[in-house]
mmCIF file of C-alpha atoms in Angstrom:
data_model
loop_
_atom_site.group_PDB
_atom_site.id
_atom_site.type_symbol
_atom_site.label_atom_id
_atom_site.label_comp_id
_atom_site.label_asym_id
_atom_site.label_seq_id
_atom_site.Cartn_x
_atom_site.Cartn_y
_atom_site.Cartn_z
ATOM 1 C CA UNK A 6 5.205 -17.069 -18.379
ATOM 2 C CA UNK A 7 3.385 -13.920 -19.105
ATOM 3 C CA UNK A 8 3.721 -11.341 -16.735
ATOM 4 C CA UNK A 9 0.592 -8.725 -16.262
ATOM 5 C CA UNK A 10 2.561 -6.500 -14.548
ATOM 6 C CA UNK A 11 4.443 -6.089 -18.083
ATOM 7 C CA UNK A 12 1.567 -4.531 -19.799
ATOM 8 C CA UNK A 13 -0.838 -4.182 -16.479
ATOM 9 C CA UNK A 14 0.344 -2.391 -13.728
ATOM 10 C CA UNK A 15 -2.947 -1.829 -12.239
ATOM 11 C CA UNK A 16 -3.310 -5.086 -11.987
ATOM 12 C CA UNK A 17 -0.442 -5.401 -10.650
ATOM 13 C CA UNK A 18 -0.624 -2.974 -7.806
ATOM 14 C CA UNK A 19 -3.895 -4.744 -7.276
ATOM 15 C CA UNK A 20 -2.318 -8.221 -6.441
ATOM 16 C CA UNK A 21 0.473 -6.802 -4.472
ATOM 17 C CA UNK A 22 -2.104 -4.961 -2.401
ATOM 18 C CA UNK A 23 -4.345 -8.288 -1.867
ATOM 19 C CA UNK A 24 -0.648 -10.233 -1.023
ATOM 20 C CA UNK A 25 0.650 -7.611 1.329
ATOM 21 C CA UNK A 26 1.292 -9.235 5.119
ATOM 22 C CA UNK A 27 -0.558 -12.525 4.513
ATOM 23 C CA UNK A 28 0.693 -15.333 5.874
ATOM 24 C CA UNK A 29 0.415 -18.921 4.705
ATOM 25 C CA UNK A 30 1.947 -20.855 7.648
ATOM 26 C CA UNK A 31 0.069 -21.129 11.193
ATOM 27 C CA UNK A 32 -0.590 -17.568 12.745
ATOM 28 C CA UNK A 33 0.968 -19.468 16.405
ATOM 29 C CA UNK A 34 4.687 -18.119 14.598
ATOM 30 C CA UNK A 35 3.175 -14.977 14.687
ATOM 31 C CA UNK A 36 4.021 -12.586 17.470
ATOM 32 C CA UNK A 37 1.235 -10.099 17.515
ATOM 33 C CA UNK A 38 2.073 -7.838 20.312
ATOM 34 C CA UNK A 39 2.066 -4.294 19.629
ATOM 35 C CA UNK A 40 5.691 -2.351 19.479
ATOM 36 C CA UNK A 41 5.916 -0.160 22.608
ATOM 37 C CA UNK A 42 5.356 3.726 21.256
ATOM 38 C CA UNK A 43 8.175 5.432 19.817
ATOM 39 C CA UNK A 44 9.751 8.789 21.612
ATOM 40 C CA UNK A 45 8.062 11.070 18.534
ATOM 41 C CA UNK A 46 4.626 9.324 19.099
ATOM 42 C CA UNK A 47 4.849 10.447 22.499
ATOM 43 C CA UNK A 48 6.134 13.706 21.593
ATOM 44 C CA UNK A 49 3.166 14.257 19.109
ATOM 45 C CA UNK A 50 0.855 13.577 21.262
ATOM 46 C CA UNK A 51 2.021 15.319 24.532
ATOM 47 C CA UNK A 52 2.861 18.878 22.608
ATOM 48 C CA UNK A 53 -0.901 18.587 21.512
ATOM 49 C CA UNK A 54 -2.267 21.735 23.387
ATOM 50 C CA UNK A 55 -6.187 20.743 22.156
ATOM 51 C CA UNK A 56 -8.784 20.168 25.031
ATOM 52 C CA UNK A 57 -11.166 18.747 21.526
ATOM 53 C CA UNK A 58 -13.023 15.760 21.953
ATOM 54 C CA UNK A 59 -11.461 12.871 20.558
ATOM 55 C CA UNK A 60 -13.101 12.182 17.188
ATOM 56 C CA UNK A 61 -13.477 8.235 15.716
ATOM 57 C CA UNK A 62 -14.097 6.752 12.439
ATOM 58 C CA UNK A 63 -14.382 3.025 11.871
ATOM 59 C CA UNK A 64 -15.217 1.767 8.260
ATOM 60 C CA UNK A 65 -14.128 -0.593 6.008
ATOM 61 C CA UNK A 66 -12.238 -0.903 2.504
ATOM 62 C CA UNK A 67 -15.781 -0.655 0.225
ATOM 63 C CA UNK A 68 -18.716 -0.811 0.497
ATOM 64 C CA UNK A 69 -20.551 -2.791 -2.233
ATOM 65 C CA UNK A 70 -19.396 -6.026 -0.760
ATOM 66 C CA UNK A 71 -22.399 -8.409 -1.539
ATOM 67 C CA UNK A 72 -21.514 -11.141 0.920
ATOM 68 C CA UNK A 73 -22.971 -8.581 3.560
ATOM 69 C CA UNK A 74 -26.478 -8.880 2.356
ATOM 70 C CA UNK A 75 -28.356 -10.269 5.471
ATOM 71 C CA UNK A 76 -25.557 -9.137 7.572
ATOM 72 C CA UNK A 77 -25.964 -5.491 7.013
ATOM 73 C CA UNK A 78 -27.752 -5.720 4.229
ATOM 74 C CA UNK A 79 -31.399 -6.685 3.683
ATOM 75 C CA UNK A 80 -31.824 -9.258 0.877
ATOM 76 C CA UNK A 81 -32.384 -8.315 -2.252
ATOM 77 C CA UNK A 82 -30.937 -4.681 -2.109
ATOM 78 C CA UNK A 83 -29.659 -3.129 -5.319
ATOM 79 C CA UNK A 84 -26.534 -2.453 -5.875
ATOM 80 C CA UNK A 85 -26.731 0.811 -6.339
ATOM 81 C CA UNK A 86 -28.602 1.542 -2.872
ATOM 82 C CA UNK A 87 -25.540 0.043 -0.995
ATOM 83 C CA UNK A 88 -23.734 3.206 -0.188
ATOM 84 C CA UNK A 89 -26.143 5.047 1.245
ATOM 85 C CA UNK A 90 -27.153 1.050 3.918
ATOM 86 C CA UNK A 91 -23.833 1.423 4.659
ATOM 87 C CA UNK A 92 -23.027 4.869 5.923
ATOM 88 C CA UNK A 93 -25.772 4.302 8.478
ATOM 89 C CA UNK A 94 -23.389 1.422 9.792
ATOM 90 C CA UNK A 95 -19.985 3.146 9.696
ATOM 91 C CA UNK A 96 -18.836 6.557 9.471
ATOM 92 C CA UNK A 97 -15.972 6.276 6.996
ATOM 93 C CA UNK A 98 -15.139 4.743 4.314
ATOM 94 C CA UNK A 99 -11.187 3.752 2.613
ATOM 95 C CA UNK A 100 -11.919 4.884 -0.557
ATOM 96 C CA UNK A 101 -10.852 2.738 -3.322
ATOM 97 C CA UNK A 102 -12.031 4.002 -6.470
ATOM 98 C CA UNK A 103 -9.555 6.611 -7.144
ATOM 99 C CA UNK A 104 -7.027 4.377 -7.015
ATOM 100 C CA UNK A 105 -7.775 3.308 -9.942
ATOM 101 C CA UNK A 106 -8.499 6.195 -12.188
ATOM 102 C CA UNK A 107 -8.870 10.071 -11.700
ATOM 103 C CA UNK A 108 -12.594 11.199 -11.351
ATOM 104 C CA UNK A 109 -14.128 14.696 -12.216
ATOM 105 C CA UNK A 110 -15.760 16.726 -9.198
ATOM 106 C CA UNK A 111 -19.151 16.012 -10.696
ATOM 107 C CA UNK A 112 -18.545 12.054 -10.996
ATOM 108 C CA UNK A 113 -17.487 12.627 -7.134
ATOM 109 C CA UNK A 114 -20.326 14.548 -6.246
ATOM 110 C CA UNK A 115 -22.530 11.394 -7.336
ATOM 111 C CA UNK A 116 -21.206 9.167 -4.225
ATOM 112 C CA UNK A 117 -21.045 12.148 -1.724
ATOM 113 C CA UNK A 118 -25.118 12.569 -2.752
ATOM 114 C CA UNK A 119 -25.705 9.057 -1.459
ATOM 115 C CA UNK A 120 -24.353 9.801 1.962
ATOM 116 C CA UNK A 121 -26.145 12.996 2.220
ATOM 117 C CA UNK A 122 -28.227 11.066 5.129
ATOM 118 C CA UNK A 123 -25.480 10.562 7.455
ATOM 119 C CA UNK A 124 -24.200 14.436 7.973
ATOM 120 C CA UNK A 125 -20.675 12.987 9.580
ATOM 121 C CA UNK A 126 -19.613 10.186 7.131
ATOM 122 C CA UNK A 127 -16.727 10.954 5.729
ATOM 123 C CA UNK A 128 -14.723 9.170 2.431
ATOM 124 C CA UNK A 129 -10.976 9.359 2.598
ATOM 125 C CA UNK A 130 -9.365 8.753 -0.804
ATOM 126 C CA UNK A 131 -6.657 7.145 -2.076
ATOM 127 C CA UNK A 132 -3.912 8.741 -4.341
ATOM 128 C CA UNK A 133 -4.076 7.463 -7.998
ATOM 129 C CA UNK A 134 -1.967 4.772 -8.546
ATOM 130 C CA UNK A 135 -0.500 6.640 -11.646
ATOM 131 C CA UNK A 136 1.011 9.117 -9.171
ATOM 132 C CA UNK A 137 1.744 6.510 -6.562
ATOM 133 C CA UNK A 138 2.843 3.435 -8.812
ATOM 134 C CA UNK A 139 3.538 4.659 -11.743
ATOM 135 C CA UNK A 140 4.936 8.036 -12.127
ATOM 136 C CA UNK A 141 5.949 7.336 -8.883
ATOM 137 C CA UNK A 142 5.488 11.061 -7.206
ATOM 138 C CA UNK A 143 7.613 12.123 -10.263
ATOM 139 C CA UNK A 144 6.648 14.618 -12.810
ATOM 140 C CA UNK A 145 3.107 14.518 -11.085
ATOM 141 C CA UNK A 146 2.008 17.642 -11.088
ATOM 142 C CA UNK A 147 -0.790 17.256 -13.464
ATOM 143 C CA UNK A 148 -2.390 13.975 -12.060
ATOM 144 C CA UNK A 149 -2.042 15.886 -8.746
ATOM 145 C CA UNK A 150 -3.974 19.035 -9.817
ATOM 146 C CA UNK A 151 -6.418 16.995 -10.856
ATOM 147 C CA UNK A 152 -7.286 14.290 -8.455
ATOM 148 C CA UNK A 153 -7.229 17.636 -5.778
ATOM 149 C CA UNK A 154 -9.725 19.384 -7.902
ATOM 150 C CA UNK A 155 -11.995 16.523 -8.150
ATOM 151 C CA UNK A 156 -11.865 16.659 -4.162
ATOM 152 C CA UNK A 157 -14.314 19.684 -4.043
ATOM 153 C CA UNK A 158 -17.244 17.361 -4.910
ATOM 154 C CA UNK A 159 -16.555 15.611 -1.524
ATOM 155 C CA UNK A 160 -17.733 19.032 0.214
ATOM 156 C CA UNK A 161 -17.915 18.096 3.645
ATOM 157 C CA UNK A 162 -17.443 14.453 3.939
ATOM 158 C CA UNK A 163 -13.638 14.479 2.855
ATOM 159 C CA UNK A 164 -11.558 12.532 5.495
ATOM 160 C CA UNK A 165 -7.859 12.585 5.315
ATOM 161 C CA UNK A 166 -6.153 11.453 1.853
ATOM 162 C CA UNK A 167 -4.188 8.122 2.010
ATOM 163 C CA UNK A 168 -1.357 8.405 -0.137
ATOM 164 C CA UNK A 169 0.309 4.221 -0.218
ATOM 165 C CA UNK A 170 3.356 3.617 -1.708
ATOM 166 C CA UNK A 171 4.694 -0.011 -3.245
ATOM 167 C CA UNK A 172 6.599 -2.524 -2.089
ATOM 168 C CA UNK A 173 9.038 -1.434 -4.521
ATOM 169 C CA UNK A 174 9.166 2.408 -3.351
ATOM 170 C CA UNK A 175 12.227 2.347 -1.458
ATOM 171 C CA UNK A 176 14.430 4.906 0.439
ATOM 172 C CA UNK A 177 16.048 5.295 -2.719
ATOM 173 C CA UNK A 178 13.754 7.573 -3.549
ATOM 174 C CA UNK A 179 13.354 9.952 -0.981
ATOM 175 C CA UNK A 180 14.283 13.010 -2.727
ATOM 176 C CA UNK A 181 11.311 12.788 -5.021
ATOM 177 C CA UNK A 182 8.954 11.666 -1.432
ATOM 178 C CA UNK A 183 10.282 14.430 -0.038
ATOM 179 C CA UNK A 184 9.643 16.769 -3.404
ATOM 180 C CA UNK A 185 6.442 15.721 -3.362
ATOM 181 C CA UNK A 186 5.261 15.668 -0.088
ATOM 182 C CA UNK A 187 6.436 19.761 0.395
ATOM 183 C CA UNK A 188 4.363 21.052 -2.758
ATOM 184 C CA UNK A 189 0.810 19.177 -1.477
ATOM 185 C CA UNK A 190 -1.860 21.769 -0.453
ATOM 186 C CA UNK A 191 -1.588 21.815 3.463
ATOM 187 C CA UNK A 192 -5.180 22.248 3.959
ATOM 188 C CA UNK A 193 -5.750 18.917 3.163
ATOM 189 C CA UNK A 194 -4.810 16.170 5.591
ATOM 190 C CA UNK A 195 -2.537 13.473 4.117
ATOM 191 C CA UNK A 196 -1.211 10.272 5.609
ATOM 192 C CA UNK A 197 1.541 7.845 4.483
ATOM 193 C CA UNK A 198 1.862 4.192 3.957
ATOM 194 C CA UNK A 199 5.085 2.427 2.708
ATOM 195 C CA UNK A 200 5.600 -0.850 2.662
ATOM 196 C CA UNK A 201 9.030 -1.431 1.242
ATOM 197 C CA UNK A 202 11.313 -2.866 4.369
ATOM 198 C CA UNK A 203 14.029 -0.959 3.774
ATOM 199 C CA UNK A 204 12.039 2.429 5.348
ATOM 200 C CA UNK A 205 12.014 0.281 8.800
ATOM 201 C CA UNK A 206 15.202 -1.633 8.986
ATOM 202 C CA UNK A 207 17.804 0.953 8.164
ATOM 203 C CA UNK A 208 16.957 3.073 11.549
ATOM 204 C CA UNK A 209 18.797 6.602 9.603
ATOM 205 C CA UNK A 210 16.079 6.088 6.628
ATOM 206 C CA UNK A 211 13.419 5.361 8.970
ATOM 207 C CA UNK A 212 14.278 8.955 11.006
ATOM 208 C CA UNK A 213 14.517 10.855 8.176
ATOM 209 C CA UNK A 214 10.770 9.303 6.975
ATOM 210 C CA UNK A 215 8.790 10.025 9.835
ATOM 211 C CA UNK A 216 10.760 13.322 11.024
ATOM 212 C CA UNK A 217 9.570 14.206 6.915
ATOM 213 C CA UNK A 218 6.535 13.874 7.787
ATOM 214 C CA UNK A 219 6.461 15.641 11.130
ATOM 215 C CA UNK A 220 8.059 18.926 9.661
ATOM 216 C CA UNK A 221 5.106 18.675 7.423
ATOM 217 C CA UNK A 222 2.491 17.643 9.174
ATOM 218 C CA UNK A 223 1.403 15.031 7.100
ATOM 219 C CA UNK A 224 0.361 11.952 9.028
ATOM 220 C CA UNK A 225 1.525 8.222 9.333
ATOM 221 C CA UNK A 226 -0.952 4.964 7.972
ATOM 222 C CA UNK A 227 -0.238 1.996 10.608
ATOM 223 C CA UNK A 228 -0.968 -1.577 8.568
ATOM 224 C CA UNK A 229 -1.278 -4.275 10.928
ATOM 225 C CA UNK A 230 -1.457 -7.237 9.073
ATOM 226 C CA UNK A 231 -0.042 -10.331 10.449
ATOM 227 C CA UNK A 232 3.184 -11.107 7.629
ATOM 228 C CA UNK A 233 4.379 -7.873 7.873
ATOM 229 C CA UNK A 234 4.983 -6.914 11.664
ATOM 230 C CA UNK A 235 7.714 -3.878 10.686
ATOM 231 C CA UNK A 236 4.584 -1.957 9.169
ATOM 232 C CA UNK A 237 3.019 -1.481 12.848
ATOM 233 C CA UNK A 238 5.483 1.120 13.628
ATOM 234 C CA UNK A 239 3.669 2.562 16.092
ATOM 235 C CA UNK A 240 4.840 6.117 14.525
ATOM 236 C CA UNK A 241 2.506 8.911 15.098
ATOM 237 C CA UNK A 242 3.475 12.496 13.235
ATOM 238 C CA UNK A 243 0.953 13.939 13.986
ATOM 239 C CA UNK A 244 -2.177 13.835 16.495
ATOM 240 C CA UNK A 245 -4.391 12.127 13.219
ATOM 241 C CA UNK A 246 -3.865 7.929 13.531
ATOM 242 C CA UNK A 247 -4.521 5.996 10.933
ATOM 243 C CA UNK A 248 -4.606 2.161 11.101
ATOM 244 C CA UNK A 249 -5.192 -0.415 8.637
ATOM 245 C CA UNK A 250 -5.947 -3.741 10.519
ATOM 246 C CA UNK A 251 -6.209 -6.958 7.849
ATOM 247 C CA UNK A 252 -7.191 -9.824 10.219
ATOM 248 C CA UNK A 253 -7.638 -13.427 9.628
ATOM 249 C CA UNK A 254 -11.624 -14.337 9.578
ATOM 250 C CA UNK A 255 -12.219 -13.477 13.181
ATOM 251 C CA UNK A 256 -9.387 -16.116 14.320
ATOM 252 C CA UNK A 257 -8.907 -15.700 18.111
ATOM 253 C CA UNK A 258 -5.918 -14.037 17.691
ATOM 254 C CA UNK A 259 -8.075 -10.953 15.788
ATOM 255 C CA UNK A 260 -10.076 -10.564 19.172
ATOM 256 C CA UNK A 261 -6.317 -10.513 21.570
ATOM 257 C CA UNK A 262 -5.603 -7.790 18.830
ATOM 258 C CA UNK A 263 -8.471 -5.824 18.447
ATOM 259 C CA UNK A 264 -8.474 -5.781 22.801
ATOM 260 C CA UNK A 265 -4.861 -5.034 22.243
ATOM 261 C CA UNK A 266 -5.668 -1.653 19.800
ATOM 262 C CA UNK A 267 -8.352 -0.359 21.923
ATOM 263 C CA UNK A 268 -5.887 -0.378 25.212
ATOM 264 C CA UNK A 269 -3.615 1.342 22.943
ATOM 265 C CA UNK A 270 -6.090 4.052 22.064
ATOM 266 C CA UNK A 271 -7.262 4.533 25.074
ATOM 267 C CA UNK A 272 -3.314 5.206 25.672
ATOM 268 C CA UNK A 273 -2.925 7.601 22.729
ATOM 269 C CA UNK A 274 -6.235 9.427 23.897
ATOM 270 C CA UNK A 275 -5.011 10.567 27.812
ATOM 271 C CA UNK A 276 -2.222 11.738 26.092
ATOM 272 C CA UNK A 277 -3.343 13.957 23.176
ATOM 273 C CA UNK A 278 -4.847 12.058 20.012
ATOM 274 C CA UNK A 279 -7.643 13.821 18.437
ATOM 275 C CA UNK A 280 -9.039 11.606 15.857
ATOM 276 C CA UNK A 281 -8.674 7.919 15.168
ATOM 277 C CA UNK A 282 -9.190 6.296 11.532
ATOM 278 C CA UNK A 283 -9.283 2.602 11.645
ATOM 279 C CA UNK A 284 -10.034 0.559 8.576
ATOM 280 C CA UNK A 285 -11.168 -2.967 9.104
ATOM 281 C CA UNK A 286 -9.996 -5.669 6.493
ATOM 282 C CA UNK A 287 -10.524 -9.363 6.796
ATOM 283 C CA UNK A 288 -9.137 -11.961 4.780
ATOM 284 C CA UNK A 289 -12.686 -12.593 3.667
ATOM 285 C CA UNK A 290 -14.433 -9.124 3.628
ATOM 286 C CA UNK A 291 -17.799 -10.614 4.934
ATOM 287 C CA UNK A 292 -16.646 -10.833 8.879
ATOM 288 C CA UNK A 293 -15.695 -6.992 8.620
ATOM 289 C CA UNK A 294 -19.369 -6.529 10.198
ATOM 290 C CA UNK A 295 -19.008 -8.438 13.128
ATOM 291 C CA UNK A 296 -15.192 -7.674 13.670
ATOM 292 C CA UNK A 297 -15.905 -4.004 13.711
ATOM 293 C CA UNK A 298 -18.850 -4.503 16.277
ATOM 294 C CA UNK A 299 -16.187 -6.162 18.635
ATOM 295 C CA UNK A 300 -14.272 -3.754 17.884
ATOM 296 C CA UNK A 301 -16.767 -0.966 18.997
ATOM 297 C CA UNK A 302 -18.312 -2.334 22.143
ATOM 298 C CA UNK A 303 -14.075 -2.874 23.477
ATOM 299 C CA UNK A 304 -13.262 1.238 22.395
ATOM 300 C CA UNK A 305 -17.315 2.326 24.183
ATOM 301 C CA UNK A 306 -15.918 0.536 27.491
ATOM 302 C CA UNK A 307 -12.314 1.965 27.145
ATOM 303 C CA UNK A 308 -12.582 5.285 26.371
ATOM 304 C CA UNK A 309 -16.248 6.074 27.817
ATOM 305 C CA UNK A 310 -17.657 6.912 24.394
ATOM 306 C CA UNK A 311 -20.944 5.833 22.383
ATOM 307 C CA UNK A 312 -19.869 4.886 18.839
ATOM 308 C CA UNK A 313 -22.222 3.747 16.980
ATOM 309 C CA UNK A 314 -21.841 -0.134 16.182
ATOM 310 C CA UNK A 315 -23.132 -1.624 12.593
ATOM 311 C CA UNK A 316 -26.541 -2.915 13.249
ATOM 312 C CA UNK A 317 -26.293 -6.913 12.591
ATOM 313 C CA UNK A 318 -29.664 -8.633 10.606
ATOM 314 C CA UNK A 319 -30.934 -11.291 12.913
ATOM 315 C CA UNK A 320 -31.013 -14.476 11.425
#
């Protein structure tokens, strides 16, 4: 059989990002509870000296998701006028498109002009994949100089960088995650995602990982997706949390765990977190809307605060 990731492995990356965590049996084998916080989560948060206002950003994978016309979007909007709808609904986005391919700061400066409406939007992009995937953070220094140049035409709606790592990234290669990490710009917030199992189930690789990150201050990405229940590690580095939550087309058990997150926030708040990045995914993208409205109206009555919700088009 032909293999694409032979000749492809964008494509690849692609499919292994679509299969990560999903689950083909019933979700009643899955035990959704959230891991009690670790000892350096409540460390973090607790040596955070910071009286600041805790900041939140809700948003969504993309944004030109068509299935959301006469959800969010009016019918019959152009394509190319969906950006700009949808940063009047949410105030981040997880940007995808440099994933795929290193952009020029003028080529950035094209998407940051759309958003120039909503002064506290904020796109946080991911690393290429051919520093990710395929170099692999090795011999990177070129791709990296670039992709951080092109991140002046964000100006000032640059959120933190996501920097995710495949399946097949394993502790094996720490030396060249820890290489890597250390020569990054530190003005420029970065969090981690890795998915291989091996960074969770041997408990001396998994301590060496997130202490890494906490001698560098580069963050942690949470993925909460319901085949993969070692990726909500419930690790905090720093007082930045960033949470990817891939739910199952507004089954109940996304409402128990969306209740479940905000309690949890409202947790990591009294003790010290100042900003919370949470990316909705759904199995089918066009129930992000609605999920993320839930999702609102439980963090307004937890934490006190006045998020703004997506607006939903009456039917």
């Amino acid at each position: 059989m032909f293999k694409y990731s032979s000749y492809y492995p964008e494509i690849d990356a692609y499919f292994a990002f679509m299969e990560f965590g999903h689950v083909y049996d019933s979700l009643e084998t899955v035990d959704f509870a959230l891991p009690q916080d670790t000892a350096r989560t409540i460390k973090t948060l607790k040596a955070n000296p910071s009286n600041d206002s805790l900041q939140v950003y809700i948003g969504a994978p993309k944004w030109g998701q068509k299935s959301w016309t006469g959800i969010i979007y009016p019918k019959k909007t152009p394509d190319n006028q969906f950006l700009g709808i949808y940063s009047q609904h949410f105030n981040t986005v997880e940007f995808g498109p440099t994933f795929y391919m290193i952009y020029d700061k003028d080529q950035i400066s094209r998407w940051t002009a759309q958003v120039s409406d909503s002064p506290s939007f904020k796109f946080c992009p991911k690393f290429p994949q051919t520093i990710t995937h395929i170099r692999r953070l090795a011999n990177a220094e070129i791709p990296t100089k670039d992709f951080y140049d092109s991140l002046a035409g964000f100006e000032d709606h640059l959120g933190p960088l996501l920097l995710q790592l495949g399946d097949n990234f394993s502790p094996k290669s720490f030396s060249n995650l820890k290489a890597y990490l250390g020569s990054l710009d530190k003005r420029i917030k970065v969090s981690v995602e890795v998915r291989n199992k091996n960074w969770f189930k041997d408990i001396e690789q998994r301590n060496a990982f997130f202490e890494l990150l906490s001698e560098l201050g580069i963050g942690t990405i949470i993925s909460d997706t319901s085949g993969r229940r070692d990726a909500v590690h419930m690790e905090l580095t720093t007082t930045d949390a960033v949470i990817r939550f891939v739910g199952n087309n507004l089954d109940p058990t996304d409402y128990k765990r969306m209740d479940d997150w905000a309690e949890r926030i409202k947790t990591w708040a009294d003790m010290g977190l100042r900003s919370l990045w949470f990316f909705m995914h759904q199995n089918d993208e066009r129930h992000v809307p609605q999920a993320c409205v839930y999702l609102i109206d439980r963090l307004n009555e937890k934490l006190g605060t006045r998020i703004h919700a997506p607006t939903l088009i009456a039917d």
